[in-house]
Amino acid sequence: MKISKNSLLLLVLAFVLSLVLAACASEPDDSGSDDGGDGETAEDGEVEGGEGQEGGDLEIARLSDVTGLDPAGSNDVPSSDVQENIFETLVKQDMDMELQPGLAESWEAVEDDVWEFNLREDVTFHDGSEFNADVVKANIERIMDEDVASPRAFLYEMVTDIEVVDDYTVRFTTEYPFAPLPAHLAHTGGSMVGLDQIEEDYAAMEDGEEPGSVINENPIGTGYFEFDEWSPGELVRLTKNEDYWDDPALLDSVTFKVVDEDLTRVAEVTTGDSHIGDPLSPSDVEQIETTDGVHVHDQASVSLSYIGFNMQKEPFDDERVRQAISMAIDKDQIIDGIYDGVGIPAIGPIPPDVFGYDENVSGLDYDVEQAKELLAEAGYEDGFSTTIWTNDNRERIDAATNVQAQLEEIGIDAEVEVMEFGAYLEQTANGEQDMFVLGWSVATGDADYALHPLFHSDNLGEPGNRTFTENDELDALLEEGRQEGDPEAREEIYSEAQELLVDIAPMSYIHHQEYLYSIRDEVKGFEVLPTQIMQLKDVYIEE
């Protein structure tokens, strides 16, 4: 799908109309209330979920399909959302992004560069096999294996040794003191796959199969749901794990259905064909709020939406061009006109609630005249032609179209190209794009994850650095930041890195969004982490 220059006038008129309509629409509830979407509270203060509230088949209509079910083989939210329910990690996060016990009951830094984890002893995989320290060692070593080529290998690249102390104790030795290691192990990239399946997958690789082929076909974890079916492009279905080691899930099954049209997802929820619509477009909030039987669930995030520049391609290899485009984009137009004011403007890549955020970073202000001067200095006084890529997400398409119109003011002729999410991820990882619209969720709540995957030269392409940023000074700061043990010193390092990124300008930071979902009123106990990962264990459907 391409949007040509000939269509620009109609698109601009449509955008202006959207601003007028947005001004008339009611605002989403900023209080976090979702009109009944959370679990009801009983008189004893415990969340209800007893007799008459177990069972049910939850249907989720979502924009994008998973790109893979192997936790080591993907690094996108739609895949992580499903993997979260099949697999478990040693550590997990609560709604405040605080670390809680998962498959590990406790952990401590026994030395500056050694972390020890004590594992649960009563856990089995869906195939009946045992979870133990050997499993942990095999899983993390697999992610680090260059032959597997995991896009999540960067999470554990500082690990130099994994020692099985006994059946339920494992030690990680790191190249340098690394305080965020427990948070990295809470990432879905640290999900535990059954040992037999890992061995089967390696055997398949020896026979010429791609890494993860066995796991993608029938993923086996320890989670409260088991894999049932994946029909690519259509749905993924999970069923309740009756032998779960902890309190079991309340639902009988969960089906993630691919519904790529926003209005169709809204209709799915309002008619009862689906229980949850993911995501809900801000422009559709009013329709949900004025429809009986459904409500809006909103969740503040630790995410970033951005317009990226491929620094390997001319003219984006010139920082003056990148700075000029950033200064030519009025992000308030995008936030107010497309996202109906939902979210906050981004000065840099780190969200406010993430460790290392510096509110004093200067940023690049909106200044069209300065943008024109920078383009002229770079030799593009008359502008140039380029493309803006986006996946098939309505807000991202609208954002790309808005940027297209704004860049016309400084002489840049940009064509918008839209593609399916999986193809989009593959091609941007390969560096085929000029400009592109994408987002990043800081899954660990730490500046290391906000910056290292996106901008370190070790992570070009699929791991996260799709702008192909390569800067020795920035690399050194990011390495220093992850090796420094003192929190205040780390904050200073990351402040310096954020200021440097203002000059490098690898992307135009648009906003830190709010996640919006349409939900039927009978769905109870639904929560979403600030990382955009749904929490479905305690969800039930009220009769």
Coordinates of C-alpha atoms in Angstrom, one line a residue:
M1 CA 0.0 0.0 0.0
K2 CA 1.4 3.4 -1.0
I3 CA 0.2 6.9 -0.4
S4 CA 1.3 9.1 -3.2
K5 CA 1.9 12.8 -3.3
N6 CA -1.3 13.3 -5.4
S7 CA -3.4 12.2 -2.4
L8 CA -1.7 14.7 0.0
L9 CA -4.4 17.4 -0.2
L10 CA -7.1 15.0 0.8
L11 CA -5.0 13.5 3.6
V12 CA -4.3 16.9 5.0
L13 CA -7.9 17.9 4.9
A14 CA -8.8 14.6 6.6
F15 CA -6.2 15.2 9.3
V16 CA -7.6 18.7 10.0
L17 CA -11.1 17.2 10.2
S18 CA -9.8 14.7 12.7
L19 CA -8.4 17.5 14.9
V20 CA -11.9 19.1 14.9
L21 CA -13.6 15.8 15.8
A22 CA -11.0 15.1 18.5
A23 CA -11.7 18.5 20.1
C24 CA -15.4 17.5 20.4
A25 CA -14.8 13.9 21.6
S26 CA -14.9 13.0 25.3
E27 CA -11.6 12.2 26.9
P28 CA -10.7 8.7 28.2
D29 CA -10.9 8.2 32.0
D30 CA -7.5 9.3 33.3
S31 CA -8.1 7.8 36.7
G32 CA -7.3 4.2 35.6
S33 CA -10.8 3.1 36.3
D34 CA -12.3 0.8 33.8
D35 CA -15.9 0.6 34.9
G36 CA -15.8 -3.0 36.2
G37 CA -12.9 -4.4 34.3
D38 CA -11.0 -5.4 37.4
G39 CA -11.8 -8.3 39.8
E40 CA -14.6 -7.5 42.2
T41 CA -13.5 -7.3 45.9
A42 CA -15.1 -9.6 48.4
E43 CA -15.9 -8.5 52.0
D44 CA -12.8 -10.2 53.3
G45 CA -10.6 -8.1 50.9
E46 CA -9.7 -11.0 48.6
V47 CA -10.4 -11.0 44.9
E48 CA -13.3 -13.2 44.1
G49 CA -12.7 -16.1 41.9
G50 CA -14.4 -19.0 43.5
E51 CA -17.4 -21.1 42.8
G52 CA -19.3 -20.0 39.7
Q53 CA -16.5 -17.8 38.5
E54 CA -14.1 -20.4 37.1
G55 CA -14.2 -21.6 33.5
G56 CA -15.0 -19.8 30.3
D57 CA -13.3 -19.3 26.9
L58 CA -11.8 -15.9 26.5
E59 CA -11.6 -14.5 23.0
I60 CA -9.1 -11.7 22.3
A61 CA -9.3 -9.8 19.0
R62 CA -5.8 -8.4 18.3
L63 CA -4.2 -6.4 15.6
S64 CA -1.1 -8.6 14.9
D65 CA -0.3 -12.3 14.9
V66 CA 2.7 -13.7 16.7
T67 CA 5.9 -13.9 14.8
G68 CA 7.0 -17.0 16.8
L69 CA 6.3 -19.0 19.9
D70 CA 9.9 -19.8 20.7
P71 CA 10.9 -17.2 23.4
A72 CA 14.4 -17.1 22.0
G73 CA 13.2 -16.5 18.4
S74 CA 11.3 -13.3 18.6
N75 CA 11.4 -9.9 20.2
D76 CA 8.0 -8.3 19.7
V77 CA 5.0 -7.7 22.0
P78 CA 2.4 -9.8 20.2
S79 CA 4.6 -12.8 20.5
S80 CA 5.6 -12.0 24.1
D81 CA 1.9 -11.7 25.1
V82 CA 1.2 -15.3 24.1
Q83 CA 4.5 -16.6 25.4
E84 CA 3.8 -15.1 28.8
N85 CA 1.0 -17.6 29.3
I86 CA 2.8 -20.7 28.1
F87 CA 6.2 -20.1 29.7
E88 CA 7.5 -18.7 33.0
T89 CA 10.6 -16.9 34.0
L90 CA 12.8 -17.1 37.2
V91 CA 11.6 -13.6 38.2
K92 CA 8.5 -11.7 37.3
Q93 CA 7.2 -8.1 37.6
D94 CA 4.1 -6.8 39.3
M95 CA 2.0 -3.9 38.2
D96 CA 4.5 -1.5 39.8
M97 CA 7.3 -3.0 37.9
E98 CA 8.7 -4.4 41.1
L99 CA 10.4 -7.8 40.9
Q100 CA 8.7 -10.8 42.5
P101 CA 9.5 -14.5 42.8
G102 CA 8.7 -16.6 39.8
L103 CA 10.3 -20.0 39.1
A104 CA 13.0 -18.8 41.5
E105 CA 11.9 -18.4 45.2
S106 CA 14.7 -16.0 46.0
W107 CA 18.0 -14.5 44.7
E108 CA 20.9 -12.5 45.9
A109 CA 24.2 -11.1 44.7
V110 CA 26.7 -13.3 46.5
E111 CA 29.6 -11.4 45.0
D112 CA 29.8 -8.2 42.9
D113 CA 29.7 -10.3 39.7
V114 CA 27.9 -13.4 40.9
W115 CA 24.1 -13.8 41.3
E116 CA 22.6 -16.9 43.0
F117 CA 19.1 -18.1 42.4
N118 CA 17.2 -20.6 44.5
L119 CA 14.6 -22.5 42.5
R120 CA 11.2 -23.9 43.3
E121 CA 11.2 -27.7 43.7
D122 CA 7.7 -28.5 42.8
V123 CA 7.5 -27.4 39.2
T124 CA 6.9 -29.6 36.1
F125 CA 6.6 -28.8 32.5
H126 CA 3.5 -29.5 30.4
D127 CA 5.0 -32.8 29.2
G128 CA 5.6 -33.9 32.8
S129 CA 9.4 -33.3 32.8
E130 CA 11.1 -31.7 35.8
F131 CA 12.2 -28.0 36.1
N132 CA 15.6 -27.7 37.8
A133 CA 18.9 -25.9 37.6
D134 CA 20.0 -27.9 34.6
V135 CA 17.0 -26.6 32.7
V136 CA 17.9 -23.0 33.6
K137 CA 21.5 -23.4 32.4
A138 CA 20.3 -25.0 29.1
N139 CA 17.8 -22.2 28.4
I140 CA 20.1 -19.3 29.0
E141 CA 23.0 -20.9 27.2
R142 CA 20.7 -21.5 24.3
I143 CA 19.7 -17.9 24.0
M144 CA 23.4 -16.9 24.1
D145 CA 24.3 -19.6 21.5
E146 CA 25.5 -17.8 18.3
D147 CA 24.1 -20.7 16.2
V148 CA 20.6 -20.0 17.6
A149 CA 21.1 -16.3 16.7
S150 CA 18.5 -15.2 19.2
P151 CA 17.4 -11.5 18.9
R152 CA 17.2 -11.6 22.7
A153 CA 20.9 -12.6 23.2
F154 CA 21.8 -9.1 24.2
L155 CA 19.8 -9.6 27.5
Y156 CA 22.5 -12.0 28.7
E157 CA 25.6 -11.1 26.8
M158 CA 27.3 -10.1 30.1
V159 CA 27.0 -13.6 31.5
T160 CA 30.3 -15.5 31.3
D161 CA 29.4 -18.6 33.3
I162 CA 26.3 -20.5 34.6
E163 CA 27.0 -22.9 37.4
V164 CA 24.6 -25.6 38.6
V165 CA 25.4 -25.6 42.3
D166 CA 22.8 -28.3 43.0
D167 CA 19.4 -29.4 41.6
Y168 CA 17.7 -26.2 42.7
T169 CA 20.5 -23.7 42.9
V170 CA 22.1 -21.9 40.0
R171 CA 24.7 -19.2 39.9
F172 CA 25.3 -16.6 37.1
T173 CA 28.8 -15.0 36.8
T174 CA 28.9 -11.8 34.8
E175 CA 31.8 -10.1 33.1
Y176 CA 31.3 -7.1 35.3
P177 CA 28.9 -6.2 38.1
F178 CA 25.4 -6.1 36.5
A179 CA 22.7 -4.9 38.9
P180 CA 19.8 -5.3 36.4
L181 CA 20.4 -9.1 35.8
P182 CA 17.3 -10.1 37.8
A183 CA 15.2 -7.7 35.8
H184 CA 16.6 -9.1 32.6
L185 CA 15.6 -12.6 33.8
A186 CA 12.0 -11.3 34.2
H187 CA 11.9 -10.6 30.5
T188 CA 10.1 -13.1 28.4
G189 CA 13.4 -13.8 26.7
G190 CA 14.3 -15.6 29.9
S191 CA 11.3 -18.0 29.6
M192 CA 12.0 -21.6 30.5
V193 CA 11.5 -24.2 27.8
G194 CA 11.4 -27.9 28.5
L195 CA 14.9 -29.5 28.4
D196 CA 13.8 -32.4 26.1
Q197 CA 12.4 -29.9 23.7
I198 CA 15.6 -27.9 23.6
E199 CA 17.5 -31.1 22.8
E200 CA 15.0 -31.9 20.1
D201 CA 15.3 -28.5 18.6
Y202 CA 19.1 -28.8 18.5
A203 CA 18.8 -32.1 16.7
A204 CA 16.4 -30.5 14.2
M205 CA 19.0 -27.8 13.6
E206 CA 21.6 -30.5 12.8
D207 CA 19.2 -31.8 10.2
G208 CA 19.0 -28.4 8.5
E209 CA 16.0 -27.0 10.3
E210 CA 15.8 -23.4 11.5
P211 CA 16.4 -22.7 15.2
G212 CA 13.2 -22.9 17.1
S213 CA 11.4 -25.0 14.5
V214 CA 10.4 -27.7 17.1
I215 CA 9.5 -25.2 19.8
N216 CA 7.3 -23.1 17.5
E217 CA 5.4 -26.2 16.5
N218 CA 4.5 -27.2 20.0
P219 CA 5.9 -24.9 22.8
I220 CA 6.3 -26.6 26.2
G221 CA 6.6 -24.5 29.3
T222 CA 5.5 -24.6 32.9
G223 CA 2.8 -21.9 32.6
Y224 CA -0.8 -21.9 33.7
F225 CA -1.9 -22.3 30.0
E226 CA -0.8 -25.0 27.6
F227 CA -0.4 -24.6 23.8
D228 CA -3.3 -26.0 21.8
E229 CA -3.2 -24.5 18.2
W230 CA -1.5 -21.9 16.1
S231 CA -3.0 -21.1 12.7
P232 CA -0.7 -18.4 11.3
G233 CA -2.5 -15.3 10.3
E234 CA -5.7 -16.4 12.1
L235 CA -5.4 -17.4 15.7
V236 CA -3.4 -18.9 18.6
R237 CA -5.4 -21.0 21.2
L238 CA -4.2 -22.0 24.7
T239 CA -6.0 -24.2 27.2
K240 CA -5.8 -24.4 30.9
N241 CA -3.0 -26.3 32.5
E242 CA -4.8 -28.5 35.0
D243 CA -1.5 -29.6 36.6
Y244 CA -0.1 -26.1 37.2
W245 CA 2.2 -26.0 40.2
D246 CA 0.5 -23.0 41.8
D247 CA -3.2 -21.9 41.9
P248 CA -4.5 -22.7 38.4
A249 CA -5.9 -20.2 35.9
L250 CA -9.6 -19.6 36.1
L251 CA -10.3 -19.7 32.4
D252 CA -10.7 -22.9 30.4
S253 CA -9.0 -21.4 27.3
V254 CA -7.7 -18.2 25.7
T255 CA -7.9 -17.6 22.0
F256 CA -5.8 -14.7 20.4
K257 CA -7.6 -14.0 17.1
V258 CA -6.0 -11.8 14.4
V259 CA -8.4 -9.0 13.5
D260 CA -6.4 -6.4 11.7
E261 CA -9.1 -3.8 11.1
D262 CA -9.7 -1.4 14.0
L263 CA -13.4 -1.0 13.5
T264 CA -13.8 -4.8 13.1
R265 CA -12.2 -5.3 16.5
V266 CA -14.6 -2.8 18.0
A267 CA -17.5 -4.6 16.4
E268 CA -16.2 -8.0 17.7
V269 CA -16.3 -6.7 21.3
T270 CA -19.6 -4.8 21.1
T271 CA -21.4 -7.7 19.5
G272 CA -19.9 -10.3 22.0
D273 CA -17.9 -12.2 19.3
S274 CA -14.8 -11.3 21.3
H275 CA -14.3 -10.3 24.9
I276 CA -11.2 -8.0 24.5
G277 CA -10.1 -5.8 21.6
D278 CA -6.3 -5.1 21.5
P279 CA -5.5 -2.3 20.8
L280 CA -8.4 0.1 21.0
S281 CA -7.8 3.2 18.8
P282 CA -8.1 6.5 20.7
S283 CA -10.5 7.6 18.0
D284 CA -12.8 4.7 18.9
V285 CA -12.8 5.4 22.7
E286 CA -16.0 7.4 22.6
Q287 CA -17.9 4.6 20.8
I288 CA -16.9 2.1 23.5
E289 CA -17.7 4.6 26.3
T290 CA -21.2 5.2 25.0
T291 CA -22.0 1.5 24.3
D292 CA -23.7 -0.6 27.0
G293 CA -22.0 -3.8 28.1
V294 CA -18.4 -2.7 27.2
H295 CA -15.8 -0.4 28.7
V296 CA -12.3 1.0 28.1
H297 CA -9.3 -0.3 30.0
D298 CA -6.3 2.0 30.0
Q299 CA -2.8 1.5 31.3
A300 CA 0.1 3.9 31.6
S301 CA 3.2 2.5 29.9
V302 CA 6.9 2.4 29.8
S303 CA 6.9 2.6 26.1
L304 CA 8.1 4.9 23.3
S305 CA 6.7 5.6 19.9
Y306 CA 9.1 7.0 17.4
I307 CA 10.0 7.9 13.8
G308 CA 13.3 6.2 13.0
F309 CA 16.0 7.1 10.4
N310 CA 18.1 4.4 8.7
M311 CA 21.6 5.9 9.3
Q312 CA 23.2 3.6 6.8
K313 CA 21.4 5.3 4.0
E314 CA 21.8 8.7 2.4
P315 CA 20.8 11.3 3.3
F316 CA 20.1 10.0 6.8
D317 CA 23.8 9.4 7.3
D318 CA 24.1 13.1 8.0
E319 CA 23.1 14.1 11.5
R320 CA 22.0 17.6 10.2
V321 CA 19.3 15.9 8.1
R322 CA 18.1 13.8 11.0
Q323 CA 18.0 16.8 13.3
A324 CA 16.2 18.9 10.7
I325 CA 13.5 16.3 10.3
S326 CA 13.1 16.0 14.0
M327 CA 12.7 19.8 14.3
A328 CA 10.2 19.8 11.5
I329 CA 7.8 17.4 13.2
D330 CA 5.2 19.0 15.5
K331 CA 4.6 16.0 17.8
D332 CA 1.6 17.8 19.4
Q333 CA -0.2 17.5 16.1
I334 CA 0.3 13.7 16.2
I335 CA -0.6 13.3 19.9
D336 CA -3.7 15.5 19.9
G337 CA -4.9 14.8 16.4
I338 CA -4.2 11.0 16.1
Y339 CA -4.0 9.8 19.7
D340 CA -6.7 12.2 21.0
G341 CA -4.3 13.5 23.5
V342 CA -3.6 10.1 25.1
G343 CA 0.0 9.9 26.2
I344 CA 2.8 12.4 26.9
P345 CA 5.3 14.0 24.5
A346 CA 8.7 12.3 24.4
I347 CA 11.8 14.3 24.8
G348 CA 14.1 11.3 24.5
P349 CA 13.9 7.5 24.4
I350 CA 13.5 6.8 28.2
P351 CA 10.0 7.0 29.6
P352 CA 9.5 9.0 32.8
D353 CA 8.8 6.0 35.1
V354 CA 12.0 4.2 34.0
F355 CA 15.2 4.3 36.0
G356 CA 17.7 6.7 34.3
Y357 CA 15.1 9.1 32.9
D358 CA 16.4 12.7 33.0
E359 CA 13.7 15.4 32.7
N360 CA 16.4 18.0 32.1
V361 CA 17.5 16.6 28.7
S362 CA 17.3 19.4 26.2
G363 CA 15.7 17.7 23.2
L364 CA 15.1 19.1 19.8
D365 CA 12.3 21.7 19.8
Y366 CA 9.9 22.2 16.9
D367 CA 11.5 24.8 14.7
V368 CA 10.7 24.7 11.0
E369 CA 13.0 27.6 10.0
Q370 CA 16.0 26.0 11.9
A371 CA 15.1 22.8 10.1
K372 CA 15.3 24.5 6.7
E373 CA 18.7 26.0 7.6
L374 CA 20.1 22.6 8.7
L375 CA 18.9 21.0 5.4
A376 CA 20.6 23.7 3.4
E377 CA 23.8 23.2 5.4
A378 CA 23.7 19.5 4.6
G379 CA 23.3 20.3 0.9
Y380 CA 19.6 19.7 0.6
E381 CA 18.2 23.2 0.3
D382 CA 15.6 22.0 -2.2
G383 CA 14.8 18.9 -0.1
F384 CA 14.8 15.3 -1.4
S385 CA 12.5 12.4 -1.9
T386 CA 12.2 9.5 0.6
T387 CA 9.8 6.9 2.0
I388 CA 8.2 6.4 5.4
W389 CA 7.5 2.8 6.3
T390 CA 4.9 1.6 8.8
N391 CA 3.1 -1.6 9.7
D392 CA -0.7 -2.0 9.3
N393 CA -1.6 -0.1 12.5
R394 CA -4.1 2.8 12.0
E395 CA -2.4 5.2 14.4
R396 CA 1.0 4.5 12.9
I397 CA -0.4 4.9 9.4
D398 CA -2.0 8.2 10.4
A399 CA 1.2 9.3 12.1
A400 CA 3.2 8.5 9.0
T401 CA 0.7 10.4 6.9
N402 CA 0.9 13.4 9.2
V403 CA 4.7 13.5 9.1
Q404 CA 4.5 13.2 5.3
A405 CA 2.4 16.4 5.3
Q406 CA 4.7 18.2 7.7
L407 CA 7.9 17.3 5.9
E408 CA 6.5 18.9 2.7
E409 CA 6.9 22.2 4.4
I410 CA 10.7 21.8 4.4
G411 CA 10.8 20.4 0.9
I412 CA 10.9 16.7 1.6
D413 CA 8.7 14.6 -0.6
A414 CA 7.9 11.4 1.5
E415 CA 5.9 8.5 0.3
V416 CA 4.2 6.3 2.9
E417 CA 4.4 2.5 2.5
V418 CA 2.3 0.2 4.7
M419 CA 3.1 -3.5 5.2
E420 CA 2.0 -6.5 7.3
F421 CA 3.7 -6.6 10.8
G422 CA 5.8 -9.7 10.3
A423 CA 7.2 -8.6 6.9
Y424 CA 7.7 -5.1 8.4
L425 CA 9.8 -6.4 11.3
E426 CA 11.9 -8.6 8.9
Q427 CA 12.6 -5.8 6.4
T428 CA 13.4 -3.1 8.9
A429 CA 15.7 -5.6 10.7
N430 CA 17.5 -6.1 7.3
G431 CA 17.9 -2.3 6.9
E432 CA 15.8 -1.9 3.8
Q433 CA 13.9 1.2 5.1
D434 CA 14.6 4.9 4.9
M435 CA 12.3 6.3 7.6
F436 CA 10.0 4.1 9.7
V437 CA 7.4 4.3 12.5
L438 CA 7.8 1.9 15.4
G439 CA 7.8 1.6 19.2
W440 CA 9.8 0.1 22.0
S441 CA 8.7 -1.1 25.4
V442 CA 11.2 -0.9 28.2
A443 CA 10.4 -4.4 29.5
T444 CA 12.9 -4.3 32.4
G445 CA 12.1 -0.8 33.7
D446 CA 15.8 0.1 33.5
A447 CA 17.7 2.6 31.3
D448 CA 20.0 -0.2 30.1
Y449 CA 17.1 -1.8 28.2
A450 CA 15.7 1.5 27.1
L451 CA 19.0 2.4 25.4
H452 CA 21.4 -0.6 24.8
P453 CA 19.1 -2.6 22.4
L454 CA 18.0 0.5 20.5
F455 CA 21.4 2.2 20.0
H456 CA 24.4 0.0 20.8
S457 CA 26.3 -1.1 17.7
D458 CA 26.2 -4.7 18.9
N459 CA 22.4 -4.8 18.4
L460 CA 22.0 -3.7 14.8
G461 CA 18.8 -4.9 13.2
E462 CA 16.6 -7.5 14.8
P463 CA 17.7 -7.1 18.4
G464 CA 16.4 -3.5 18.3
N465 CA 18.8 -1.1 16.7
R466 CA 16.8 -0.6 13.5
T467 CA 18.2 2.9 13.0
F468 CA 21.6 1.2 12.6
T469 CA 23.2 3.7 15.0
E470 CA 27.0 3.2 15.3
N471 CA 28.7 5.7 17.6
D472 CA 31.8 4.8 19.6
E473 CA 31.2 7.5 22.2
L474 CA 27.6 6.3 22.8
D475 CA 28.7 2.6 22.9
A476 CA 31.2 3.5 25.6
L477 CA 28.6 5.2 27.7
L478 CA 26.1 2.4 27.4
E479 CA 28.7 -0.1 28.3
E480 CA 29.8 2.0 31.3
G481 CA 26.2 2.4 32.4
R482 CA 25.5 -1.3 32.6
Q483 CA 28.8 -1.9 34.4
E484 CA 28.4 0.8 37.0
G485 CA 27.1 -0.5 40.3
D486 CA 26.3 2.9 42.0
P487 CA 22.7 4.1 41.1
E488 CA 23.6 7.8 41.2
A489 CA 26.7 7.3 39.0
R490 CA 24.5 5.2 36.6
E491 CA 22.0 8.1 36.4
E492 CA 24.8 10.5 35.5
I493 CA 26.1 8.2 32.8
Y494 CA 22.6 7.8 31.3
S495 CA 22.0 11.6 31.4
E496 CA 25.1 12.0 29.3
A497 CA 24.0 9.4 26.9
Q498 CA 20.6 11.0 26.5
E499 CA 22.2 14.4 25.7
L500 CA 24.5 12.7 23.2
L501 CA 21.5 11.2 21.5
V502 CA 20.0 14.7 21.0
D503 CA 23.0 15.4 18.7
I504 CA 23.0 12.0 17.0
A505 CA 19.3 12.2 16.5
P506 CA 18.8 8.6 15.3
M507 CA 15.0 9.0 15.7
S508 CA 12.3 11.6 16.3
Y509 CA 10.8 10.6 19.7
I510 CA 7.0 11.1 19.5
H511 CA 5.3 10.1 22.7
H512 CA 5.0 7.7 25.6
Q513 CA 1.7 6.1 25.0
E514 CA -1.2 4.8 27.1
Y515 CA -2.4 1.3 26.2
L516 CA -6.1 1.2 25.4
Y517 CA -8.3 -1.9 25.3
S518 CA -12.0 -2.4 24.6
I519 CA -13.4 -5.0 27.1
R520 CA -16.8 -6.6 27.7
D521 CA -18.2 -5.9 31.2
E522 CA -18.4 -9.6 32.1
V523 CA -14.6 -9.9 31.9
K524 CA -13.1 -9.6 35.4
G525 CA -9.6 -9.6 36.8
F526 CA -7.9 -8.3 33.6
E527 CA -4.7 -6.3 34.0
V528 CA -1.9 -5.2 31.7
L529 CA 1.7 -4.5 32.8
P530 CA 3.2 -1.2 31.9
T531 CA 5.3 -3.3 29.5
Q532 CA 2.1 -4.0 27.5
I533 CA 2.0 -7.7 28.5
M534 CA -1.5 -8.9 29.4
Q535 CA -2.0 -10.7 32.8
L536 CA -4.6 -13.4 32.2
K537 CA -4.1 -15.9 35.1
D538 CA -6.8 -14.4 37.3
V539 CA -9.2 -13.4 34.5
Y540 CA -12.7 -14.9 34.6
I541 CA -15.9 -14.4 32.7
E542 CA -18.8 -13.5 35.0
E543 CA -22.0 -15.3 34.1

